[in-house]
């Protein structure tokens, strides 16, 4: 009966838990999903991006970042900074205006919404009368001019948003002040452009959609001059000296109009259709910029020939006889040009900033050829859809430098200009260690990201396409174009959603940070082993086939074919180069992967079985078929997953019948392991509890009985996890290398390995023999396996002890095996494999384990104290910490919305209590469970700070800013950051976001069946234990559910 008693409250342990555990969502990595507006402050040098979910994100120097969210969750249509102030105004698609301010609190800046306002018309007026089309913040910093669909311009006083009705510039007022000949035509309709005179704040330009442009005198309330075009007006640019106006139109033309004191309508100085004479699309925005050399820059969006290039997304730059049409792979949202400060006599543009739907592109206008600038943040994570993730903590400096060196050779096409958007100051400390986040993609690439701080920066890109024969030559360029081609298109940006072959998709990644070996596995059963080489090379990739069915009769693969390897030598650039290819047969999705670089072994698993490969001798050690006779569906590929309706109904009725029978068989008390009545059953359960004699005792949380699954319920042979360990497998006197495999049917296989010593490694063969087979009674999928040493500390990673980065594992005391299934945690003693402890998670909460990983949690008070625990994510979106080895729940936090199944499937934990998951196809949310390892952004923006607003100098590129980190505002200890969860909530209100992520993560599940058992393609977890051991572990006593 003692197992039902709740342990007493331990204040000391509670204090210690507060020193170890704290939940924070810290920063979003990647590119904002569905951007809808762009703003830029020349004085603050800060960029603002608005999204369709109502978010506003501000970016400055690397490390300076803020995020705010409108309560309405409406799309942001326009963003405008107030001149010279730390304030901005946003316009939403519900016609509401919002004033935001950057305010300093606690030594750091925060983005706050101050006021909101909706423009109201007179009673009975049509909605178009006040539908805002364009905003103009006046240089006085007190007035906001609002152009509307009705042709009126309203004036609002800031910061209170007080409407000044007496200053309204109505279309009738303008009409009365026009010459007689201009009144004859319908020149009004909506306001398309509002601009202030560059030199005289008393004059504003108003452009109407029908082609009329007027310069309005604010003091005299009169028209100083007007211009009338025969084409529909799209936008207007006023030259810096105020003497020239350039208008762009719907027919793909732009016109230059001279500005003089004469009120007579002048003819345009010049009218041009840049890509005529055939019909062209509209030029929607134009910049006309002066330079000290005399020649101007004309930069405009659109204007392409309608018939041949009407589907292109282009921005053209024309300067000094050179013309280039930058061609983007996604729709252009908006763009701006960075120029010299207002006091300068010339614009002298130095950078073009383009916000496309899927990426941000910055073009260097100083350097000949106008090369792109590599962004230090706002990375396009989804340039090809993300299919899996893998995190590696504490990278050795030598490996780090070699990866950066390989990546720098891939970035020679980038400009050396320093990042031009450099406002604000980062207050975040330098990252304590070097961390890598590896993402696998649908196009067969693996990208290496610097995840040390709050800036996620691309270091290196690995492509596996060269190994295989595909439709596209990897060395060729689809974008190559002759010099004489017209229009002069040039592809820019990295977003490329199209994959040559879906079978190339990466499903599993495993990197050894000490040896430089990398294993990647894909959708068509391909497993590549690569090693890091600092020089380019040309060699053949050795191919080995692994037949996981082992010639079993009656099985026939119905899915996709294997990829054809490229014969003969293949040229590889410096970086990770493959030297062996293991091809699984049938070519199903690889569902698990493990690499042991010290033994030079790689293990791989699919829905049919698993195998072990010796990559030093280039030979297969063994394969094990795990296919169950009922697993016929496991032989169907992702395109032939048609289930028998009769069989589906039969299985459903069987599950219902078993559920009813098991519920009737439940007893109030019994031997250990039988369920105690659920308190949620009400008074009846309470009465039964009283009859057991426990009336006066405080009861621990009770457990429902976990119903056993039958072999027909899911794909039992599906290999979920693989794990290498040097432990006691046969007897307690000798330890040996071993390989453990867990399947979807609750089976754990253990193989004893004989690895020859280093001096005879190439002469003798690696031997393997099955030593154990454990079948969990409830048959739940095994999602994690871990071996604990004599001190109950997870075994160190391969080569970690050899590099003096971890204590040697305790091989004197008895080892323990931890098996984590979807429904419970269970500890076995080794080598006898007798059950010692268990925690029934599903029985307690009805939740299932989706991700689990060992992590070391350091104390925020005592520098040398830390504990090893399990970080757990459930299907309800909760993250929990469970103690080792006693399996006592420590803390529990709500992290991901339970509806966001794709975010849960994409989650990956780190070795120090942090995690990442996708909140949209292009964004990772970063969170932390640790008080010590908290990558928290902090920054400061001060409008009064003296700074040089000139162009950035050419230097070493974005690397110069690595020591600075990103920020989203101040945060006190223990306070959960508001913007992260709110942003996630806004994104997840959009069903399209969820479906897009889910389709990416599930698209290549291959030969897997049950929905719950298929979510293994994102990130391996629980690999070779956690960090270093610690002798200071203070486990709690008496966890519920043990026995």
mmCIF file with all atom_site columns, N, CA, C and O in Angstrom, residues 31-39 48-52 55 75-79 235 284-285 287 301-302 312-315 328-336 353-361:
data_model
loop_
_atom_site.group_PDB
_atom_site.id
_atom_site.type_symbol
_atom_site.label_atom_id
_atom_site.label_alt_id
_atom_site.label_comp_id
_atom_site.label_asym_id
_atom_site.label_entity_id
_atom_site.label_seq_id
_atom_site.pdbx_PDB_ins_code
_atom_site.Cartn_x
_atom_site.Cartn_y
_atom_site.Cartn_z
_atom_site.occupancy
_atom_site.B_iso_or_equiv
_atom_site.pdbx_formal_charge
_atom_site.auth_seq_id
_atom_site.auth_comp_id
_atom_site.auth_asym_id
_atom_site.auth_atom_id
_atom_site.pdbx_PDB_model_num
ATOM 1   N N  . UNK A 1 31  ? 12.259 33.117 -40.764 1.00 0.00 ? 31  UNK A N  1
ATOM 2   C CA . UNK A 1 31  ? 11.610 34.183 -41.526 1.00 0.00 ? 31  UNK A CA 1
ATOM 3   C C  . UNK A 1 31  ? 10.132 34.241 -41.167 1.00 0.00 ? 31  UNK A C  1
ATOM 4   O O  . UNK A 1 31  ? 9.461  33.206 -41.109 1.00 0.00 ? 31  UNK A O  1
ATOM 5   N N  . UNK A 1 32  ? 9.578  35.437 -40.916 1.00 0.00 ? 32  UNK A N  1
ATOM 6   C CA . UNK A 1 32  ? 8.162  35.534 -40.521 1.00 0.00 ? 32  UNK A CA 1
ATOM 7   C C  . UNK A 1 32  ? 7.239  34.929 -41.565 1.00 0.00 ? 32  UNK A C  1
ATOM 8   O O  . UNK A 1 32  ? 7.400  35.146 -42.767 1.00 0.00 ? 32  UNK A O  1
ATOM 9   N N  . UNK A 1 33  ? 6.262  34.186 -41.080 1.00 0.00 ? 33  UNK A N  1
ATOM 10  C CA . UNK A 1 33  ? 5.334  33.513 -41.978 1.00 0.00 ? 33  UNK A CA 1
ATOM 11  C C  . UNK A 1 33  ? 4.316  34.513 -42.531 1.00 0.00 ? 33  UNK A C  1
ATOM 12  O O  . UNK A 1 33  ? 3.743  35.310 -41.799 1.00 0.00 ? 33  UNK A O  1
ATOM 13  N N  . UNK A 1 34  ? 4.133  34.483 -43.837 1.00 0.00 ? 34  UNK A N  1
ATOM 14  C CA . UNK A 1 34  ? 3.171  35.323 -44.556 1.00 0.00 ? 34  UNK A CA 1
ATOM 15  C C  . UNK A 1 34  ? 3.357  36.808 -44.246 1.00 0.00 ? 34  UNK A C  1
ATOM 16  O O  . UNK A 1 34  ? 2.473  37.465 -43.688 1.00 0.00 ? 34  UNK A O  1
ATOM 17  N N  . UNK A 1 35  ? 4.497  37.379 -44.593 1.00 0.00 ? 35  UNK A N  1
ATOM 18  C CA . UNK A 1 35  ? 4.698  38.819 -44.389 1.00 0.00 ? 35  UNK A CA 1
ATOM 19  C C  . UNK A 1 35  ? 3.770  39.622 -45.285 1.00 0.00 ? 35  UNK A C  1
ATOM 20  O O  . UNK A 1 35  ? 3.412  39.183 -46.384 1.00 0.00 ? 35  UNK A O  1
ATOM 21  N N  . UNK A 1 36  ? 3.378  40.804 -44.811 1.00 0.00 ? 36  UNK A N  1
ATOM 22  C CA . UNK A 1 36  ? 2.409  41.594 -45.567 1.00 0.00 ? 36  UNK A CA 1
ATOM 23  C C  . UNK A 1 36  ? 2.768  43.067 -45.662 1.00 0.00 ? 36  UNK A C  1
ATOM 24  O O  . UNK A 1 36  ? 2.113  43.801 -46.405 1.00 0.00 ? 36  UNK A O  1
ATOM 25  N N  . UNK A 1 37  ? 3.788  43.533 -44.918 1.00 0.00 ? 37  UNK A N  1
ATOM 26  C CA . UNK A 1 37  ? 4.127  44.959 -44.955 1.00 0.00 ? 37  UNK A CA 1
ATOM 27  C C  . UNK A 1 37  ? 5.592  45.136 -44.560 1.00 0.00 ? 37  UNK A C  1
ATOM 28  O O  . UNK A 1 37  ? 6.159  44.326 -43.824 1.00 0.00 ? 37  UNK A O  1
ATOM 29  N N  . UNK A 1 38  ? 6.172  46.239 -45.051 1.00 0.00 ? 38  UNK A N  1
ATOM 30  C CA . UNK A 1 38  ? 7.572  46.554 -44.784 1.00 0.00 ? 38  UNK A CA 1
ATOM 31  C C  . UNK A 1 38  ? 7.693  48.023 -44.412 1.00 0.00 ? 38  UNK A C  1
ATOM 32  O O  . UNK A 1 38  ? 7.036  48.885 -45.016 1.00 0.00 ? 38  UNK A O  1
ATOM 33  N N  . UNK A 1 39  ? 8.512  48.311 -43.415 1.00 0.00 ? 39  UNK A N  1
ATOM 34  C CA . UNK A 1 39  ? 8.804  49.685 -43.039 1.00 0.00 ? 39  UNK A CA 1
ATOM 35  C C  . UNK A 1 39  ? 10.272 49.821 -42.684 1.00 0.00 ? 39  UNK A C  1
ATOM 36  O O  . UNK A 1 39  ? 10.910 48.849 -42.278 1.00 0.00 ? 39  UNK A O  1
ATOM 37  N N  . UNK A 1 48  ? 11.154 47.058 -40.158 1.00 0.00 ? 48  UNK A N  1
ATOM 38  C CA . UNK A 1 48  ? 9.944  46.493 -39.564 1.00 0.00 ? 48  UNK A CA 1
ATOM 39  C C  . UNK A 1 48  ? 9.226  45.637 -40.603 1.00 0.00 ? 48  UNK A C  1
ATOM 40  O O  . UNK A 1 48  ? 9.130  46.014 -41.775 1.00 0.00 ? 48  UNK A O  1
ATOM 41  N N  . UNK A 1 49  ? 8.741  44.497 -40.154 1.00 0.00 ? 49  UNK A N  1
ATOM 42  C CA . UNK A 1 49  ? 7.987  43.582 -41.019 1.00 0.00 ? 49  UNK A CA 1
ATOM 43  C C  . UNK A 1 49  ? 6.667  43.266 -40.327 1.00 0.00 ? 49  UNK A C  1
ATOM 44  O O  . UNK A 1 49  ? 6.643  42.888 -39.154 1.00 0.00 ? 49  UNK A O  1
ATOM 45  N N  . UNK A 1 50  ? 5.567  43.431 -41.042 1.00 0.00 ? 50  UNK A N  1
ATOM 46  C CA . UNK A 1 50  ? 4.258  43.049 -40.541 1.00 0.00 ? 50  UNK A CA 1
ATOM 47  C C  . UNK A 1 50  ? 3.778  41.798 -41.235 1.00 0.00 ? 50  UNK A C  1
ATOM 48  O O  . UNK A 1 50  ? 4.163  41.522 -42.381 1.00 0.00 ? 50  UNK A O  1
ATOM 49  N N  . UNK A 1 51  ? 2.941  41.017 -40.560 1.00 0.00 ? 51  UNK A N  1
ATOM 50  C CA . UNK A 1 51  ? 2.480  39.754 -41.120 1.00 0.00 ? 51  UNK A CA 1
ATOM 51  C C  . UNK A 1 51  ? 0.962  39.721 -41.200 1.00 0.00 ? 51  UNK A C  1
ATOM 52  O O  . UNK A 1 51  ? 0.267  40.550 -40.620 1.00 0.00 ? 51  UNK A O  1
ATOM 53  N N  . UNK A 1 52  ? 0.458  38.723 -41.897 1.00 0.00 ? 52  UNK A N  1
ATOM 54  C CA . UNK A 1 52  ? -0.980 38.572 -42.056 1.00 0.00 ? 52  UNK A CA 1
ATOM 55  C C  . UNK A 1 52  ? -1.657 38.102 -40.780 1.00 0.00 ? 52  UNK A C  1
ATOM 56  O O  . UNK A 1 52  ? -2.877 38.152 -40.670 1.00 0.00 ? 52  UNK A O  1
ATOM 57  N N  . UNK A 1 55  ? 1.261  40.269 -36.568 1.00 0.00 ? 55  UNK A N  1
ATOM 58  C CA . UNK A 1 55  ? 2.518  40.467 -35.848 1.00 0.00 ? 55  UNK A CA 1
ATOM 59  C C  . UNK A 1 55  ? 3.308  41.608 -36.480 1.00 0.00 ? 55  UNK A C  1
ATOM 60  O O  . UNK A 1 55  ? 3.232  41.848 -37.686 1.00 0.00 ? 55  UNK A O  1
ATOM 61  N N  . UNK A 1 75  ? -4.454 41.340 -40.635 1.00 0.00 ? 75  UNK A N  1
ATOM 62  C CA . UNK A 1 75  ? -3.237 41.508 -41.421 1.00 0.00 ? 75  UNK A CA 1
ATOM 63  C C  . UNK A 1 75  ? -2.742 42.948 -41.338 1.00 0.00 ? 75  UNK A C  1
ATOM 64  O O  . UNK A 1 75  ? -3.525 43.901 -41.375 1.00 0.00 ? 75  UNK A O  1
ATOM 65  N N  . UNK A 1 76  ? -1.412 43.096 -41.235 1.00 0.00 ? 76  UNK A N  1
ATOM 66  C CA . UNK A 1 76  ? -0.786 44.411 -41.259 1.00 0.00 ? 76  UNK A CA 1
ATOM 67  C C  . UNK A 1 76  ? -0.623 44.829 -42.720 1.00 0.00 ? 76  UNK A C  1
ATOM 68  O O  . UNK A 1 76  ? 0.020  44.126 -43.505 1.00 0.00 ? 76  UNK A O  1
ATOM 69  N N  . UNK A 1 77  ? -1.192 45.966 -43.087 1.00 0.00 ? 77  UNK A N  1
ATOM 70  C CA . UNK A 1 77  ? -1.181 46.412 -44.490 1.00 0.00 ? 77  UNK A CA 1
ATOM 71  C C  . UNK A 1 77  ? -0.022 47.373 -44.747 1.00 0.00 ? 77  UNK A C  1
ATOM 72  O O  . UNK A 1 77  ? 0.650  47.293 -45.780 1.00 0.00 ? 77  UNK A O  1
ATOM 73  N N  . UNK A 1 78  ? 0.220  48.309 -43.815 1.00 0.00 ? 78  UNK A N  1
ATOM 74  C CA . UNK A 1 78  ? 1.305  49.283 -43.981 1.00 0.00 ? 78  UNK A CA 1
ATOM 75  C C  . UNK A 1 78  ? 1.982  49.528 -42.640 1.00 0.00 ? 78  UNK A C  1
ATOM 76  O O  . UNK A 1 78  ? 1.354  49.427 -41.577 1.00 0.00 ? 78  UNK A O  1
ATOM 77  N N  . UNK A 1 79  ? 3.289  49.853 -42.702 1.00 0.00 ? 79  UNK A N  1
ATOM 78  C CA . UNK A 1 79  ? 4.069  50.235 -41.523 1.00 0.00 ? 79  UNK A CA 1
ATOM 79  C C  . UNK A 1 79  ? 4.837  51.504 -41.868 1.00 0.00 ? 79  UNK A C  1
ATOM 80  O O  . UNK A 1 79  ? 5.502  51.576 -42.912 1.00 0.00 ? 79  UNK A O  1
ATOM 81  N N  . UNK A 1 235 ? 2.138  54.988 -58.450 1.00 0.00 ? 235 UNK A N  1
ATOM 82  C CA . UNK A 1 235 ? 2.945  55.532 -57.360 1.00 0.00 ? 235 UNK A CA 1
ATOM 83  C C  . UNK A 1 235 ? 3.740  56.721 -57.865 1.00 0.00 ? 235 UNK A C  1
ATOM 84  O O  . UNK A 1 235 ? 3.810  56.981 -59.068 1.00 0.00 ? 235 UNK A O  1
ATOM 85  N N  . UNK A 1 284 ? 4.527  49.281 -60.095 1.00 0.00 ? 284 UNK A N  1
ATOM 86  C CA . UNK A 1 284 ? 3.754  49.587 -58.892 1.00 0.00 ? 284 UNK A CA 1
ATOM 87  C C  . UNK A 1 284 ? 4.489  50.498 -57.912 1.00 0.00 ? 284 UNK A C  1
ATOM 88  O O  . UNK A 1 284 ? 3.857  51.101 -57.037 1.00 0.00 ? 284 UNK A O  1
ATOM 89  N N  . UNK A 1 285 ? 5.805  50.636 -58.049 1.00 0.00 ? 285 UNK A N  1
ATOM 90  C CA . UNK A 1 285 ? 6.549  51.504 -57.139 1.00 0.00 ? 285 UNK A CA 1
ATOM 91  C C  . UNK A 1 285 ? 7.866  51.877 -57.799 1.00 0.00 ? 285 UNK A C  1
ATOM 92  O O  . UNK A 1 285 ? 8.461  51.052 -58.498 1.00 0.00 ? 285 UNK A O  1
ATOM 93  N N  . UNK A 1 287 ? 11.664 54.356 -57.342 1.00 0.00 ? 287 UNK A N  1
ATOM 94  C CA . UNK A 1 287 ? 12.589 55.274 -56.674 1.00 0.00 ? 287 UNK A CA 1
ATOM 95  C C  . UNK A 1 287 ? 13.436 55.951 -57.751 1.00 0.00 ? 287 UNK A C  1
ATOM 96  O O  . UNK A 1 287 ? 13.942 55.283 -58.664 1.00 0.00 ? 287 UNK A O  1
ATOM 97  N N  . UNK A 1 301 ? 9.515  48.387 -59.402 1.00 0.00 ? 301 UNK A N  1
ATOM 98  C CA . UNK A 1 301 ? 8.945  47.043 -59.319 1.00 0.00 ? 301 UNK A CA 1
ATOM 99  C C  . UNK A 1 301 ? 7.944  46.845 -60.438 1.00 0.00 ? 301 UNK A C  1
ATOM 100 O O  . UNK A 1 301 ? 7.088  47.702 -60.677 1.00 0.00 ? 301 UNK A O  1
ATOM 101 N N  . UNK A 1 302 ? 8.023  45.688 -61.109 1.00 0.00 ? 302 UNK A N  1
ATOM 102 C CA . UNK A 1 302 ? 7.075  45.360 -62.167 1.00 0.00 ? 302 UNK A CA 1
ATOM 103 C C  . UNK A 1 302 ? 7.521  45.877 -63.516 1.00 0.00 ? 302 UNK A C  1
ATOM 104 O O  . UNK A 1 302 ? 8.704  46.067 -63.789 1.00 0.00 ? 302 UNK A O  1
ATOM 105 N N  . UNK A 1 312 ? 6.542  36.743 -63.645 1.00 0.00 ? 312 UNK A N  1
ATOM 106 C CA . UNK A 1 312 ? 7.794  36.955 -62.914 1.00 0.00 ? 312 UNK A CA 1
ATOM 107 C C  . UNK A 1 312 ? 7.609  38.013 -61.838 1.00 0.00 ? 312 UNK A C  1
ATOM 108 O O  . UNK A 1 312 ? 6.819  38.945 -61.978 1.00 0.00 ? 312 UNK A O  1
ATOM 109 N N  . UNK A 1 313 ? 8.376  37.868 -60.755 1.00 0.00 ? 313 UNK A N  1
ATOM 110 C CA . UNK A 1 313 ? 8.382  38.846 -59.667 1.00 0.00 ? 313 UNK A CA 1
ATOM 111 C C  . UNK A 1 313 ? 9.720  39.584 -59.740 1.00 0.00 ? 313 UNK A C  1
ATOM 112 O O  . UNK A 1 313 ? 10.739 39.064 -59.287 1.00 0.00 ? 313 UNK A O  1
ATOM 113 N N  . UNK A 1 314 ? 9.693  40.784 -60.295 1.00 0.00 ? 314 UNK A N  1
ATOM 114 C CA . UNK A 1 314 ? 10.955 41.465 -60.632 1.00 0.00 ? 314 UNK A CA 1
ATOM 115 C C  . UNK A 1 314 ? 11.027 42.872 -60.056 1.00 0.00 ? 314 UNK A C  1
ATOM 116 O O  . UNK A 1 314 ? 10.012 43.575 -59.950 1.00 0.00 ? 314 UNK A O  1
ATOM 117 N N  . UNK A 1 315 ? 12.255 43.253 -59.717 1.00 0.00 ? 315 UNK A N  1
ATOM 118 C CA . UNK A 1 315 ? 12.597 44.643 -59.412 1.00 0.00 ? 315 UNK A CA 1
ATOM 119 C C  . UNK A 1 315 ? 13.789 45.003 -60.286 1.00 0.00 ? 315 UNK A C  1
ATOM 120 O O  . UNK A 1 315 ? 14.807 44.308 -60.271 1.00 0.00 ? 315 UNK A O  1
ATOM 121 N N  . UNK A 1 328 ? 12.773 37.252 -58.500 1.00 0.00 ? 328 UNK A N  1
ATOM 122 C CA . UNK A 1 328 ? 12.576 36.574 -57.225 1.00 0.00 ? 328 UNK A CA 1
ATOM 123 C C  . UNK A 1 328 ? 11.678 35.357 -57.407 1.00 0.00 ? 328 UNK A C  1
ATOM 124 O O  . UNK A 1 328 ? 10.784 35.358 -58.259 1.00 0.00 ? 328 UNK A O  1
ATOM 125 N N  . UNK A 1 329 ? 11.902 34.348 -56.584 1.00 0.00 ? 329 UNK A N  1
ATOM 126 C CA . UNK A 1 329 ? 11.129 33.104 -56.710 1.00 0.00 ? 329 UNK A CA 1
ATOM 127 C C  . UNK A 1 329 ? 9.819  33.160 -55.943 1.00 0.00 ? 329 UNK A C  1
ATOM 128 O O  . UNK A 1 329 ? 9.042  32.211 -56.006 1.00 0.00 ? 329 UNK A O  1
ATOM 129 N N  . UNK A 1 330 ? 9.574  34.202 -55.200 1.00 0.00 ? 330 UNK A N  1
ATOM 130 C CA . UNK A 1 330 ? 8.288  34.366 -54.521 1.00 0.00 ? 330 UNK A CA 1
ATOM 131 C C  . UNK A 1 330 ? 7.809  35.803 -54.699 1.00 0.00 ? 330 UNK A C  1
ATOM 132 O O  . UNK A 1 330 ? 8.592  36.698 -55.049 1.00 0.00 ? 330 UNK A O  1
ATOM 133 N N  . UNK A 1 331 ? 6.550  36.021 -54.435 1.00 0.00 ? 331 UNK A N  1
ATOM 134 C CA . UNK A 1 331 ? 5.921  37.317 -54.678 1.00 0.00 ? 331 UNK A CA 1
ATOM 135 C C  . UNK A 1 331 ? 6.580  38.419 -53.847 1.00 0.00 ? 331 UNK A C  1
ATOM 136 O O  . UNK A 1 331 ? 6.917  38.219 -52.679 1.00 0.00 ? 331 UNK A O  1
ATOM 137 N N  . UNK A 1 332 ? 6.754  39.587 -54.449 1.00 0.00 ? 332 UNK A N  1
ATOM 138 C CA . UNK A 1 332 ? 7.349  40.730 -53.754 1.00 0.00 ? 332 UNK A CA 1
ATOM 139 C C  . UNK A 1 332 ? 6.269  41.430 -52.939 1.00 0.00 ? 332 UNK A C  1
ATOM 140 O O  . UNK A 1 332 ? 5.233  41.841 -53.469 1.00 0.00 ? 332 UNK A O  1
ATOM 141 N N  . UNK A 1 333 ? 6.510  41.582 -51.649 1.00 0.00 ? 333 UNK A N  1
ATOM 142 C CA . UNK A 1 333 ? 5.575  42.287 -50.777 1.00 0.00 ? 333 UNK A CA 1
ATOM 143 C C  . UNK A 1 333 ? 5.818  43.788 -50.863 1.00 0.00 ? 333 UNK A C  1
ATOM 144 O O  . UNK A 1 333 ? 4.914  44.580 -51.081 1.00 0.00 ? 333 UNK A O  1
ATOM 145 N N  . UNK A 1 334 ? 7.074  44.204 -50.705 1.00 0.00 ? 334 UNK A N  1
ATOM 146 C CA . UNK A 1 334 ? 7.434  45.625 -50.763 1.00 0.00 ? 334 UNK A CA 1
ATOM 147 C C  . UNK A 1 334 ? 8.953  45.713 -50.828 1.00 0.00 ? 334 UNK A C  1
ATOM 148 O O  . UNK A 1 334 ? 9.662  44.729 -50.608 1.00 0.00 ? 334 UNK A O  1
ATOM 149 N N  . UNK A 1 335 ? 9.439  46.903 -51.131 1.00 0.00 ? 335 UNK A N  1
ATOM 150 C CA . UNK A 1 335 ? 10.890 47.111 -51.120 1.00 0.00 ? 335 UNK A CA 1
ATOM 151 C C  . UNK A 1 335 ? 11.178 48.549 -50.753 1.00 0.00 ? 335 UNK A C  1
ATOM 152 O O  . UNK A 1 335 ? 10.320 49.432 -50.835 1.00 0.00 ? 335 UNK A O  1
ATOM 153 N N  . UNK A 1 336 ? 12.397 48.797 -50.320 1.00 0.00 ? 336 UNK A N  1
ATOM 154 C CA . UNK A 1 336 ? 12.856 50.146 -50.027 1.00 0.00 ? 336 UNK A CA 1
ATOM 155 C C  . UNK A 1 336 ? 14.328 50.239 -50.393 1.00 0.00 ? 336 UNK A C  1
ATOM 156 O O  . UNK A 1 336 ? 14.998 49.218 -50.592 1.00 0.00 ? 336 UNK A O  1
ATOM 157 N N  . UNK A 1 353 ? 16.646 46.863 -50.339 1.00 0.00 ? 353 UNK A N  1
ATOM 158 C CA . UNK A 1 353 ? 16.072 45.887 -49.406 1.00 0.00 ? 353 UNK A CA 1
ATOM 159 C C  . UNK A 1 353 ? 14.718 45.444 -49.946 1.00 0.00 ? 353 UNK A C  1
ATOM 160 O O  . UNK A 1 353 ? 13.817 46.272 -50.119 1.00 0.00 ? 353 UNK A O  1
ATOM 161 N N  . UNK A 1 354 ? 14.595 44.154 -50.217 1.00 0.00 ? 354 UNK A N  1
ATOM 162 C CA . UNK A 1 354 ? 13.380 43.612 -50.826 1.00 0.00 ? 354 UNK A CA 1
ATOM 163 C C  . UNK A 1 354 ? 12.769 42.584 -49.880 1.00 0.00 ? 354 UNK A C  1
ATOM 164 O O  . UNK A 1 354 ? 13.432 41.614 -49.486 1.00 0.00 ? 354 UNK A O  1
ATOM 165 N N  . UNK A 1 355 ? 11.528 42.792 -49.512 1.00 0.00 ? 355 UNK A N  1
ATOM 166 C CA . UNK A 1 355 ? 10.777 41.819 -48.738 1.00 0.00 ? 355 UNK A CA 1
ATOM 167 C C  . UNK A 1 355 ? 9.907  41.018 -49.696 1.00 0.00 ? 355 UNK A C  1
ATOM 168 O O  . UNK A 1 355 ? 8.943  41.536 -50.257 1.00 0.00 ? 355 UNK A O  1
ATOM 169 N N  . UNK A 1 356 ? 10.292 39.756 -49.901 1.00 0.00 ? 356 UNK A N  1
ATOM 170 C CA . UNK A 1 356 ? 9.481  38.846 -50.704 1.00 0.00 ? 356 UNK A CA 1
ATOM 171 C C  . UNK A 1 356 ? 8.637  37.996 -49.765 1.00 0.00 ? 356 UNK A C  1
ATOM 172 O O  . UNK A 1 356 ? 8.805  38.026 -48.547 1.00 0.00 ? 356 UNK A O  1
ATOM 173 N N  . UNK A 1 357 ? 7.740  37.253 -50.334 1.00 0.00 ? 357 UNK A N  1
ATOM 174 C CA . UNK A 1 357 ? 6.814  36.479 -49.506 1.00 0.00 ? 357 UNK A CA 1
ATOM 175 C C  . UNK A 1 357 ? 7.528  35.410 -48.694 1.00 0.00 ? 357 UNK A C  1
ATOM 176 O O  . UNK A 1 357 ? 7.070  35.032 -47.620 1.00 0.00 ? 357 UNK A O  1
ATOM 177 N N  . UNK A 1 358 ? 8.684  34.940 -49.176 1.00 0.00 ? 358 UNK A N  1
ATOM 178 C CA . UNK A 1 358 ? 9.362  33.841 -48.505 1.00 0.00 ? 358 UNK A CA 1
ATOM 179 C C  . UNK A 1 358 ? 10.779 34.164 -48.051 1.00 0.00 ? 358 UNK A C  1
ATOM 180 O O  . UNK A 1 358 ? 11.448 33.291 -47.508 1.00 0.00 ? 358 UNK A O  1
ATOM 181 N N  . UNK A 1 359 ? 11.260 35.380 -48.252 1.00 0.00 ? 359 UNK A N  1
ATOM 182 C CA . UNK A 1 359 ? 12.622 35.699 -47.835 1.00 0.00 ? 359 UNK A CA 1
ATOM 183 C C  . UNK A 1 359 ? 12.852 37.208 -47.914 1.00 0.00 ? 359 UNK A C  1
ATOM 184 O O  . UNK A 1 359 ? 12.082 37.947 -48.529 1.00 0.00 ? 359 UNK A O  1
ATOM 185 N N  . UNK A 1 360 ? 13.928 37.638 -47.245 1.00 0.00 ? 360 UNK A N  1
ATOM 186 C CA . UNK A 1 360 ? 14.390 39.025 -47.324 1.00 0.00 ? 360 UNK A CA 1
ATOM 187 C C  . UNK A 1 360 ? 15.694 39.034 -48.106 1.00 0.00 ? 360 UNK A C  1
ATOM 188 O O  . UNK A 1 360 ? 16.620 38.272 -47.788 1.00 0.00 ? 360 UNK A O  1
ATOM 189 N N  . UNK A 1 361 ? 15.773 39.887 -49.125 1.00 0.00 ? 361 UNK A N  1
ATOM 190 C CA . UNK A 1 361 ? 16.968 39.970 -49.963 1.00 0.00 ? 361 UNK A CA 1
ATOM 191 C C  . UNK A 1 361 ? 17.492 41.398 -49.928 1.00 0.00 ? 361 UNK A C  1
ATOM 192 O O  . UNK A 1 361 ? 16.722 42.354 -50.095 1.00 0.00 ? 361 UNK A O  1
#
